[in-house]
Coordinates of C-alpha atoms in Angstrom, one line a residue:
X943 CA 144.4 18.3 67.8
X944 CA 146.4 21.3 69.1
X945 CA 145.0 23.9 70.7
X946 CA 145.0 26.4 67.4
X947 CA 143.4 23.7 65.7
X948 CA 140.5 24.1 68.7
X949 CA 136.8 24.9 66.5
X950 CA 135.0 27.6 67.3
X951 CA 131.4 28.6 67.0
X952 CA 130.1 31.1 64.4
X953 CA 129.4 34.2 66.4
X954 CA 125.9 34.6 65.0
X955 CA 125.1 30.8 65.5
X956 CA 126.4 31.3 69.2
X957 CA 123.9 34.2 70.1
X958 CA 121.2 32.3 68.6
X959 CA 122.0 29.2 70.9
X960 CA 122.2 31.6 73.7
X961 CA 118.7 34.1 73.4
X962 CA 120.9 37.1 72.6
X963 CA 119.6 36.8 68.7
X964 CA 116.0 36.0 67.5
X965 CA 114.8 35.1 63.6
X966 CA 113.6 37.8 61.7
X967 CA 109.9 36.7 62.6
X968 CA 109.9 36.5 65.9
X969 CA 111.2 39.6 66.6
X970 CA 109.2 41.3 63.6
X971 CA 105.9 40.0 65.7
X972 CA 106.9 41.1 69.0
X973 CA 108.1 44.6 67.4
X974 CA 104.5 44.7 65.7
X975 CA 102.3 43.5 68.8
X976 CA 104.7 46.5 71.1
X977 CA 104.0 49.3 67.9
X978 CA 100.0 48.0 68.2
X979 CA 100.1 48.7 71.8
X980 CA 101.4 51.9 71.1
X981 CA 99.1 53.1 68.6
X982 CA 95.8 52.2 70.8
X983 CA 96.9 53.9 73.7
X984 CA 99.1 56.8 73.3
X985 CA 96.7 58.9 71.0
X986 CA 93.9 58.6 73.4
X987 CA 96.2 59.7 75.8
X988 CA 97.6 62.4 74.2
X989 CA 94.3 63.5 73.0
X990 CA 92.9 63.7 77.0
X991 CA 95.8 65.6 78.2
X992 CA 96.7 67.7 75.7
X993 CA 93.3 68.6 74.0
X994 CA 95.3 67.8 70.5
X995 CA 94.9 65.4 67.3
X996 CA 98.1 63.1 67.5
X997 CA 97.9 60.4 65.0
X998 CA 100.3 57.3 66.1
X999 CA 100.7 54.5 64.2
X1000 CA 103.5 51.4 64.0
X1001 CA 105.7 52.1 61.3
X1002 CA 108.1 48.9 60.9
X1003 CA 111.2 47.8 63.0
X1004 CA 114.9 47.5 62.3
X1005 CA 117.7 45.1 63.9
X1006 CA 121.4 45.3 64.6
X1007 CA 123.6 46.4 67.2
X1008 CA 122.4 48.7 70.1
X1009 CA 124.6 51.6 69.1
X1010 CA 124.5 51.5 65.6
X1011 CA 121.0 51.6 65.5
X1012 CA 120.9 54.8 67.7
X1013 CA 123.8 56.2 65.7
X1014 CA 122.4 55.3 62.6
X1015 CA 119.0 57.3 63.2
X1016 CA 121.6 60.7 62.8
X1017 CA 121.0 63.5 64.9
X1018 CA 118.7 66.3 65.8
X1019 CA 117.1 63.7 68.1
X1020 CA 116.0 63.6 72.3
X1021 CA 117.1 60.0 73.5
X1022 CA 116.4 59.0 77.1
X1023 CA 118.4 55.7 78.7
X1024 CA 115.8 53.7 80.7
X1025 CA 115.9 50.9 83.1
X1026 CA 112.8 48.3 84.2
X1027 CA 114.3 46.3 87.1
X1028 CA 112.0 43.4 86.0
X1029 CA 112.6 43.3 82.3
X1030 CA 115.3 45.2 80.7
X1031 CA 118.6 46.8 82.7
X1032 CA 118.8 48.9 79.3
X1033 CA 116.2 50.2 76.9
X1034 CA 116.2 53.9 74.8
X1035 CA 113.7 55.9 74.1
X1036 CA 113.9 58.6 71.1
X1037 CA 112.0 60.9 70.0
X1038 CA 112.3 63.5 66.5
X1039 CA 113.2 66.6 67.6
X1040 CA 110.3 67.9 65.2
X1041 CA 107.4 66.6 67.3
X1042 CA 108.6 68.4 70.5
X1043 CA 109.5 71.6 68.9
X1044 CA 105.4 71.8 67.5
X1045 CA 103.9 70.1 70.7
X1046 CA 105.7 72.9 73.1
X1047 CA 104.0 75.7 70.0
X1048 CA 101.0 73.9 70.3
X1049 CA 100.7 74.3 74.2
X1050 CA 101.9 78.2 74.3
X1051 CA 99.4 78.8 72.0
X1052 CA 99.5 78.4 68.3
X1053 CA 96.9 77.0 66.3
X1054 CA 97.3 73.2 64.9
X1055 CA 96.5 73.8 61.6
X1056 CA 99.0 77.2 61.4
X1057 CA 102.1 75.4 62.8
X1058 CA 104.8 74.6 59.9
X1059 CA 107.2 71.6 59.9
X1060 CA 109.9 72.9 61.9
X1061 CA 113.7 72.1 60.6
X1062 CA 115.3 69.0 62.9
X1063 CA 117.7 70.7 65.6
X1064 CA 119.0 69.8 68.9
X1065 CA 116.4 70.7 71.1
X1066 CA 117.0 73.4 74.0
X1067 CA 116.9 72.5 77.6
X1068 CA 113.2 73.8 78.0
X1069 CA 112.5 71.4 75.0
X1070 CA 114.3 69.0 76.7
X1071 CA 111.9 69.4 79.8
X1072 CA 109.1 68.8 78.0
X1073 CA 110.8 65.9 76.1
X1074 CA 110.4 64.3 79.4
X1075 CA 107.4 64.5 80.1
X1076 CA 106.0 63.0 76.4
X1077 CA 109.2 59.8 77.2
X1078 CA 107.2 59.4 80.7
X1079 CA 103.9 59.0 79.1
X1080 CA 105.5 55.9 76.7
X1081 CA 107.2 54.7 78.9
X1082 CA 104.2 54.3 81.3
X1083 CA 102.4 52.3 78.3
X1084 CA 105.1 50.6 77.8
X1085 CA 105.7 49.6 81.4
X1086 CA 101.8 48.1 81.4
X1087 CA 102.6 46.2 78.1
X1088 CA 105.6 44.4 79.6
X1089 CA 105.4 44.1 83.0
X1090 CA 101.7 44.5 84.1
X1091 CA 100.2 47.0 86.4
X1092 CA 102.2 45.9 89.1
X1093 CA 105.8 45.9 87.5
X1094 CA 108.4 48.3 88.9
X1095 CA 108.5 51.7 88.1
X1096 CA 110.7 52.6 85.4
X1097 CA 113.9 54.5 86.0
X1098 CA 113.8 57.1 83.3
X1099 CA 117.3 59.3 82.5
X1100 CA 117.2 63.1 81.6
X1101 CA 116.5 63.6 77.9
X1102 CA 119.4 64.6 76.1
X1103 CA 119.9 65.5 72.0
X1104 CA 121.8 62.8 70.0
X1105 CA 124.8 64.8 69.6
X1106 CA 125.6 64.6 73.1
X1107 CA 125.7 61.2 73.5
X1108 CA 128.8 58.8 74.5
X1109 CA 128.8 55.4 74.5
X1110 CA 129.3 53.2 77.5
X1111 CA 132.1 51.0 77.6
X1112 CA 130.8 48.3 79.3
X1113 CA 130.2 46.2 75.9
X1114 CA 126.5 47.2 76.1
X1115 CA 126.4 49.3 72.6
X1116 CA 127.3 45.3 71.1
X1117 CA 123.9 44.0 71.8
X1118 CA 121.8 42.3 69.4
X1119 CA 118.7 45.0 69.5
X1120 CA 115.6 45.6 68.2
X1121 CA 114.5 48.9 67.1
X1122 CA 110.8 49.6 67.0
X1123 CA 109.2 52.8 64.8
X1124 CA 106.5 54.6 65.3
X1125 CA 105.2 57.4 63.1
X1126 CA 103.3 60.5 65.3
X1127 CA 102.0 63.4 63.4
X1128 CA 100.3 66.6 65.1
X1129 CA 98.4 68.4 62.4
X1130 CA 100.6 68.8 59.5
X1131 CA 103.7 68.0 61.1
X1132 CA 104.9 63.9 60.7
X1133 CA 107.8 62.8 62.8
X1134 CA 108.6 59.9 64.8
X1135 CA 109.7 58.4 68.1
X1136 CA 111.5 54.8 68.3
X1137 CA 112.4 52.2 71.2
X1138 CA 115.5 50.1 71.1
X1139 CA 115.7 46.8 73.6
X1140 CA 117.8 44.5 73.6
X1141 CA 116.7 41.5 71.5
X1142 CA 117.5 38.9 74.7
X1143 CA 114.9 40.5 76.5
X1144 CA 112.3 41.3 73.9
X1145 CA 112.1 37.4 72.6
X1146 CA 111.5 36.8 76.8
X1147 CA 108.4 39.1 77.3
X1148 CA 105.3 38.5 76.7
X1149 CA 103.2 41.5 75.4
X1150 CA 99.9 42.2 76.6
X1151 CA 97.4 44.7 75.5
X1152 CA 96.7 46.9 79.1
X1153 CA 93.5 46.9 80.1
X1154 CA 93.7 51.4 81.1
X1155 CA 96.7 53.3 81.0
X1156 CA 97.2 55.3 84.2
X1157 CA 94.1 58.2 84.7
X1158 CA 95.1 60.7 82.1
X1159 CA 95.2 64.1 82.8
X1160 CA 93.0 67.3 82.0
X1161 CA 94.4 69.4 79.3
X1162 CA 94.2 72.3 81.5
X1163 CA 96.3 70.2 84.6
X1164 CA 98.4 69.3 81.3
X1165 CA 99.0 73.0 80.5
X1166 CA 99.8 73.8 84.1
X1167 CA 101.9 71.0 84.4
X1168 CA 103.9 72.4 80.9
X1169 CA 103.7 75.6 82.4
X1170 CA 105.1 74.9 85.5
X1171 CA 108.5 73.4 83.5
X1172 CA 108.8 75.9 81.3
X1173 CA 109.1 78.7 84.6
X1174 CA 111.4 75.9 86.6
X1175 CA 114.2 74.9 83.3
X1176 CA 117.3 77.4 83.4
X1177 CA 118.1 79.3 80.8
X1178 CA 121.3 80.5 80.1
X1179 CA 121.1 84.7 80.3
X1180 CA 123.8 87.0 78.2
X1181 CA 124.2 90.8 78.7
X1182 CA 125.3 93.0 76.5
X1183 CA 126.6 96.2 76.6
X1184 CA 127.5 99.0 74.0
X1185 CA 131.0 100.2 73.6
X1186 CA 132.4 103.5 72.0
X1187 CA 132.3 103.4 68.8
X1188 CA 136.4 102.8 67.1
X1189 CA 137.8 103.4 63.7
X1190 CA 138.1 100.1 62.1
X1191 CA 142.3 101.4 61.8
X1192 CA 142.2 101.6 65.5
X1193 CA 140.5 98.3 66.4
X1194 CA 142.9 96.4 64.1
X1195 CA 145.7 97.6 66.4
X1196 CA 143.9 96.5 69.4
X1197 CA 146.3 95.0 71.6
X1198 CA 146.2 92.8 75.0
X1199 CA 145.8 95.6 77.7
X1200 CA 144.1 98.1 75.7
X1201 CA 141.0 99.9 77.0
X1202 CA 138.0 100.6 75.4
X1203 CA 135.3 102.6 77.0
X1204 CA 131.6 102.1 77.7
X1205 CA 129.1 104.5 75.3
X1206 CA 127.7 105.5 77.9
X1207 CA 128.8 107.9 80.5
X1208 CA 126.3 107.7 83.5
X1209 CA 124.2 104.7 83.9
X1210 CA 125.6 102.2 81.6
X1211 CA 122.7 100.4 79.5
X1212 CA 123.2 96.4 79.3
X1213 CA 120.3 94.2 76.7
X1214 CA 119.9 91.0 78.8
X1215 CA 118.7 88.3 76.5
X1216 CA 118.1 84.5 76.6
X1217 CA 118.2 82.0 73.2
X1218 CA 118.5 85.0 71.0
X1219 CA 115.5 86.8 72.3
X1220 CA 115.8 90.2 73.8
X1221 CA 114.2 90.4 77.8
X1222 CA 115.4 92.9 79.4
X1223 CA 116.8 96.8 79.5
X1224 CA 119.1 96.8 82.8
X1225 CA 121.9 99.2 83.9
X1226 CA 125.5 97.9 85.0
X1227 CA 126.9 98.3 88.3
X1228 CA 128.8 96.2 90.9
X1229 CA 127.5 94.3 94.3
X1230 CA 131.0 94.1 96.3
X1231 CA 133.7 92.1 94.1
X1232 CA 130.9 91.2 91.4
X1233 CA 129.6 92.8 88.5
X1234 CA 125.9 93.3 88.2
X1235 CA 122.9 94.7 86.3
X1236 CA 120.0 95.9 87.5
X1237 CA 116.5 95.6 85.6
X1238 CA 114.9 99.0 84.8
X1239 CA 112.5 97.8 81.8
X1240 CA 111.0 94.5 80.0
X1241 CA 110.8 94.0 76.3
X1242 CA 107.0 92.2 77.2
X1243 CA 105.1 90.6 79.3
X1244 CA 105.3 87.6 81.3
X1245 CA 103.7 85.2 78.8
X1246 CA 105.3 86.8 76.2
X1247 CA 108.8 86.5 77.0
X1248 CA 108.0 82.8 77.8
X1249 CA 106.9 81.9 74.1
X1250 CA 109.5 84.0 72.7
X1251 CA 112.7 82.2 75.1
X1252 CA 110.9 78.4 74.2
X1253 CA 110.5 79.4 70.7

């Protein structure tokens, strides 16, 4: 026999030899058994911390390759890349855009009940902040049902919307993986949140119900808490100032090197804003060699201009 002639193993048949692929059942049970754990603890949870109705419940599972599932769940998503050093070097979390956007209205203010289903979007960095902190909470049950109260603490990556991401190239996004759904509604609003694992390591562990979840917070140390990031995430500020106005003939011959003046000829008046929303009525001036604007009037108060930039 020459070496062309050499057989070789069916791929699939291969990674089922090896642990990197499990039979539809076994990996539909351990899926199920992780979505029960799931939907025991994390609406308890949510309920003590954030004073809120969340509904969670297991809502099937899915199998392929580690990037296509992530890819194939489209965009407008908050994934975060996790690590437990003693059960998975790679696990993502992922979360509907939807159920941040109404849990950050829910905890600046607005009633449950009044809250519409928001349109899917990339979520903004202060959305992104709180994204973290609802990935921290299921990861923390998740760390109990895998590794016990004594495992390691999970390493959690910054949340980031789907349309940012890049794959590695370290071969990782050709895993067999397991994608688990669960469905998570806040009043009217239904949306979801997933984990995908690689299936090696999810036919490995052995999933236990925890006995308590970490103390849960107050929903007033919650609030504080969502406060808290809400004043520390950076927005990104724009300024704007009013020209003179031009004859449309004139600004069509608008050239590089051309000049147009400021409307105004004392102080100059400059709108600040941040995500759309108006903040601020400053004047323009110069520190040294930089350009500045100085604050002379707010478009609100304190509170209010926090709702308005997170909304």
């Amino acid at each position: 026999m020459t070496v062309s002639e050499k057989p070789t193993f069916d791929p699939t048949v291969l990674a089922r030899l090896t642990g990197q692929l499990g039979d539809r059942e076994s990996v539909s049970r351990l899926c199920a058994k992780l979505g029960e754990v799931f939907a025991e603890f994390l609406p308890d949870l949510f309920e003590s911390e954030l004073g809120l109705d969340v509904a969670v419940s297991y809502a099937g599972f899915e199998t392929g390759r580690y990037g296509a599932l992530i890819s194939g769940l489209g965009g407008a998503m908050a994934l975060s890349d996790c690590e437990l050093r003693d059960w998975s070097p790679q696990f993502t979390l992922i979360c509907d855009s939807p159920f941040i956007i109404t849990l950050v209205e829910n905890m600046l203010g607005a009633a449950t009940d009044a809250v519409e289903e928001p349109e899917p979007r990339p979520l903004s960095k202060i959305e992104l902040d709180v994204a973290a902190m609802i990935f921290a909470r299921i990861a923390g049950v998740l760390k109990t049902a895998v590794g016990g109260e004594n495992s390691y603490e999970i390493l959690q990556g910054a949340p980031y919307n789907a349309e940012e991401r890049r794959a590695p190239e370290d071969g990782s996004e050709q895993k067999h993986a397991a994608l688990v759904n669960m469905a998570v509604g806040i009043g009217p609003v239904l949306s979801t949140f997933c984990v995908v694992v690689p299936q090696s390591v999810l036919l490995k562990t052995v999933i236990t119900s925890p006995r308590a979840v970490q103390p849960p917070k107050t929903r007033r140390e919650w609030s504080e808490q969502l406060g808290e990031q809400v004043r520390r995430s950076k927005v990104t500020l724009e300024a704007r100032i009013r020209l003179e106005s031009q004859k449309l003939e004139t600004i069509s011959r608008l050239a590089v090197g051309d000049v147009i003046p400021f409307q105004d000829k004392a102080d100059v008046r400059v709108d600040v804003s941040a995500n759309g929303t108006k903040l601020y009525v400053c004047e323009f001036g110069r520190s040294g060699a930089r350009y500045t604007v100085r604050v002379k009037d707010t478009y609100g108060s304190q509170d209010e201009l926090l709702q308005d930039i997170v909304g």
